[in-house]
Amino acid sequence: MKSLLLALVIALPSVSALAASDTAQALQIVEAALAITKQSDLDFGVAAQGDGPKTVPSGSSEDAENASFLVTGEPDKFYSIALPNDGDVNMVTNGGGSQETTIAVTSFESSPAASGQLDGSGQQELFVGATRDALLPNQQAGSYADTFTVTVLY
């Protein structure tokens, strides 16, 4: 009987040799979304008919002319900056439609240029400047405006 029992124990494989299992975790890191908020507009001020082109530099701090934005997101993260292309922004008055009622804005620049890095609290100021075309001698008097988009991307 002992030999039969010993033969059965040797002949039957153990259950632990037929199956095994382990566990793993499902993980996800959620970063703060990148956002941009306008603080001030790009302002070319007041000019007379026939004035030459005017450049507003981006500068390194907010002033009365440059546009400023606050970029927020994941602390210490780098981001890229996209500005309008020449031909994208045309300030108009009275509906535009003619040279005398349209003023082009070109040569957009930013500080920081091309890319930035958020600080340890997840923010950075971004300043934008551009050049306004020369005004025609018969440029229609009035207030001119257009919108432009600044895009930031991780």
CSV table of C-alpha atoms in Angstrom, one decimal:
chain,number,residue,atom,x,y,z
A,1,MET,CA,0.0,0.0,0.0
A,2,LYS,CA,2.9,2.3,0.8
A,3,SER,CA,4.4,1.8,-2.6
A,4,LEU,CA,1.1,2.5,-4.3
A,5,LEU,CA,0.6,5.7,-2.4
A,6,LEU,CA,4.2,6.7,-3.1
A,7,ALA,CA,3.7,6.0,-6.8
A,8,LEU,CA,0.5,8.1,-6.9
A,9,VAL,CA,2.3,11.1,-5.2
A,10,ILE,CA,5.2,10.9,-7.7
A,11,ALA,CA,2.8,10.4,-10.7
A,12,LEU,CA,0.5,13.4,-9.9
A,13,PRO,CA,2.0,16.7,-10.7
A,14,SER,CA,1.5,19.5,-8.1
A,15,VAL,CA,-1.1,22.1,-8.8
A,16,SER,CA,1.4,24.9,-8.4
A,17,ALA,CA,3.4,23.7,-11.3
A,18,LEU,CA,0.4,23.9,-13.6
A,19,ALA,CA,-0.6,27.6,-13.0
A,20,ALA,CA,1.0,30.8,-11.7
A,21,SER,CA,-0.2,34.3,-11.3
A,22,ASP,CA,1.0,37.8,-10.3
A,23,THR,CA,-0.3,41.3,-10.2
A,24,ALA,CA,0.6,44.6,-11.8
A,25,GLN,CA,-0.6,48.2,-11.3
A,26,ALA,CA,-2.3,50.4,-13.9
A,27,LEU,CA,-0.5,53.8,-13.8
A,28,GLN,CA,-1.2,57.3,-15.1
A,29,ILE,CA,0.4,60.6,-14.6
A,30,VAL,CA,-1.8,63.6,-15.3
A,31,GLU,CA,0.0,66.9,-16.1
A,32,ALA,CA,-1.4,70.3,-15.7
A,33,ALA,CA,-3.0,71.5,-19.0
A,34,LEU,CA,-1.1,74.2,-20.8
A,35,ALA,CA,-3.1,77.5,-20.9
A,36,ILE,CA,-2.5,81.0,-22.2
A,37,THR,CA,-4.3,84.1,-21.0
A,38,LYS,CA,-4.1,87.6,-22.5
A,39,GLN,CA,-3.0,90.3,-20.1
A,40,SER,CA,-2.8,93.3,-22.5
A,41,ASP,CA,-3.3,94.1,-26.2
A,42,LEU,CA,-0.7,95.1,-28.9
A,43,ASP,CA,-1.2,98.9,-29.1
A,44,PHE,CA,0.4,100.9,-31.9
A,45,GLY,CA,-0.9,104.1,-30.4
A,46,VAL,CA,-1.9,107.2,-32.3
A,47,ALA,CA,-0.4,108.2,-35.7
A,48,ALA,CA,-1.1,110.7,-38.5
A,49,GLN,CA,-1.9,109.9,-42.1
A,50,GLY,CA,1.3,109.3,-44.0
A,51,ASP,CA,3.4,108.1,-41.0
A,52,GLY,CA,6.0,105.4,-41.6
A,53,PRO,CA,5.9,101.9,-40.3
A,54,LYS,CA,6.0,101.4,-36.6
A,55,THR,CA,7.6,98.5,-34.7
A,56,VAL,CA,6.6,97.6,-31.2
A,57,PRO,CA,9.3,95.3,-29.8
A,58,SER,CA,8.2,92.3,-27.7
A,59,GLY,CA,10.4,93.5,-24.8
A,60,SER,CA,11.1,91.6,-21.7
A,61,SER,CA,8.4,93.1,-19.5
A,62,GLU,CA,4.9,94.5,-20.1
A,63,ASP,CA,4.7,98.0,-21.3
A,64,ALA,CA,2.0,100.3,-22.8
A,65,GLU,CA,2.5,98.9,-26.3
A,66,ASN,CA,3.4,95.2,-26.4
A,67,ALA,CA,0.9,92.4,-25.9
A,68,SER,CA,1.4,90.3,-22.9
A,69,PHE,CA,0.1,86.9,-21.9
A,70,LEU,CA,0.4,84.6,-18.9
A,71,VAL,CA,1.3,81.0,-19.8
A,72,THR,CA,0.5,78.4,-17.1
A,73,GLY,CA,0.9,74.6,-16.9
A,74,GLU,CA,3.2,71.9,-15.6
A,75,PRO,CA,6.1,73.3,-13.5
A,76,ASP,CA,9.5,73.4,-15.3
A,77,LYS,CA,8.0,72.1,-18.5
A,78,PHE,CA,9.2,73.5,-21.9
A,79,TYR,CA,6.6,74.7,-24.5
A,80,SER,CA,6.8,76.0,-28.1
A,81,ILE,CA,5.2,79.3,-29.3
A,82,ALA,CA,3.5,79.9,-32.6
A,83,LEU,CA,2.8,83.5,-33.8
A,84,PRO,CA,0.8,84.8,-36.8
A,85,ASN,CA,2.4,84.8,-40.2
A,86,ASP,CA,2.8,87.9,-42.3
A,87,GLY,CA,-0.6,88.5,-44.1
A,88,ASP,CA,-2.6,87.0,-41.3
A,89,VAL,CA,-3.4,90.2,-39.4
A,90,ASN,CA,-4.9,93.2,-41.1
A,91,MET,CA,-6.4,96.0,-38.9
A,92,VAL,CA,-9.5,97.6,-40.4
A,93,THR,CA,-11.8,100.5,-39.8
A,94,ASN,CA,-15.3,100.9,-41.2
A,95,GLY,CA,-15.4,97.3,-42.4
A,96,GLY,CA,-12.2,97.5,-44.4
A,97,GLY,CA,-12.2,96.4,-48.0
A,98,SER,CA,-9.8,99.0,-49.4
A,99,GLN,CA,-6.1,100.0,-48.9
A,100,GLU,CA,-7.3,103.2,-47.2
A,101,THR,CA,-9.3,101.3,-44.6
A,102,THR,CA,-6.8,98.5,-43.9
A,103,ILE,CA,-3.4,98.4,-42.1
A,104,ALA,CA,-1.3,95.2,-42.2
A,105,VAL,CA,0.6,94.0,-39.1
A,106,THR,CA,3.7,91.8,-39.8
A,107,SER,CA,6.9,90.5,-38.4
A,108,PHE,CA,5.5,89.2,-35.1
A,109,GLU,CA,8.1,88.4,-32.4
A,110,SER,CA,7.9,87.1,-28.9
A,111,SER,CA,9.9,87.1,-25.7
A,112,PRO,CA,10.7,84.3,-25.0
A,113,ALA,CA,11.3,83.6,-28.7
A,114,ALA,CA,10.1,80.3,-30.3
A,115,SER,CA,10.0,78.4,-27.0
A,116,GLY,CA,9.7,79.0,-23.3
A,117,GLN,CA,10.0,77.2,-20.0
A,118,LEU,CA,7.5,77.4,-17.2
A,119,ASP,CA,8.9,78.2,-13.8
A,120,GLY,CA,8.7,76.1,-10.6
A,121,SER,CA,5.2,77.3,-10.0
A,122,GLY,CA,4.1,76.5,-13.6
A,123,GLN,CA,3.9,80.0,-15.2
A,124,GLN,CA,5.8,82.3,-17.4
A,125,GLU,CA,5.0,85.7,-18.9
A,126,LEU,CA,5.1,86.0,-22.7
A,127,PHE,CA,5.4,89.3,-24.6
A,128,VAL,CA,4.6,89.9,-28.2
A,129,GLY,CA,5.5,92.7,-30.6
A,130,ALA,CA,5.1,93.3,-34.3
A,131,THR,CA,5.4,96.0,-37.0
A,132,ARG,CA,2.5,98.1,-38.4
A,133,ASP,CA,2.8,99.0,-42.0
A,134,ALA,CA,3.3,102.6,-43.1
A,135,LEU,CA,0.1,104.7,-43.2
A,136,LEU,CA,-1.1,106.0,-46.6
A,137,PRO,CA,-1.3,109.8,-47.1
A,138,ASN,CA,-5.0,109.2,-47.6
A,139,GLN,CA,-5.4,106.5,-44.8
A,140,GLN,CA,-9.0,106.9,-43.5
A,141,ALA,CA,-9.1,108.4,-40.0
A,142,GLY,CA,-10.6,106.1,-37.4
A,143,SER,CA,-9.9,103.3,-34.9
A,144,TYR,CA,-8.3,100.2,-36.5
A,145,ALA,CA,-8.4,96.7,-35.0
A,146,ASP,CA,-8.0,93.0,-35.7
A,147,THR,CA,-7.4,90.0,-33.6
A,148,PHE,CA,-4.5,87.6,-33.6
A,149,THR,CA,-3.8,84.3,-32.1
A,150,VAL,CA,-0.7,83.2,-30.1
A,151,THR,CA,-0.6,79.4,-29.6
A,152,VAL,CA,1.5,77.5,-27.0
A,153,LEU,CA,2.1,73.8,-27.1
A,154,TYR,CA,4.0,71.3,-24.9
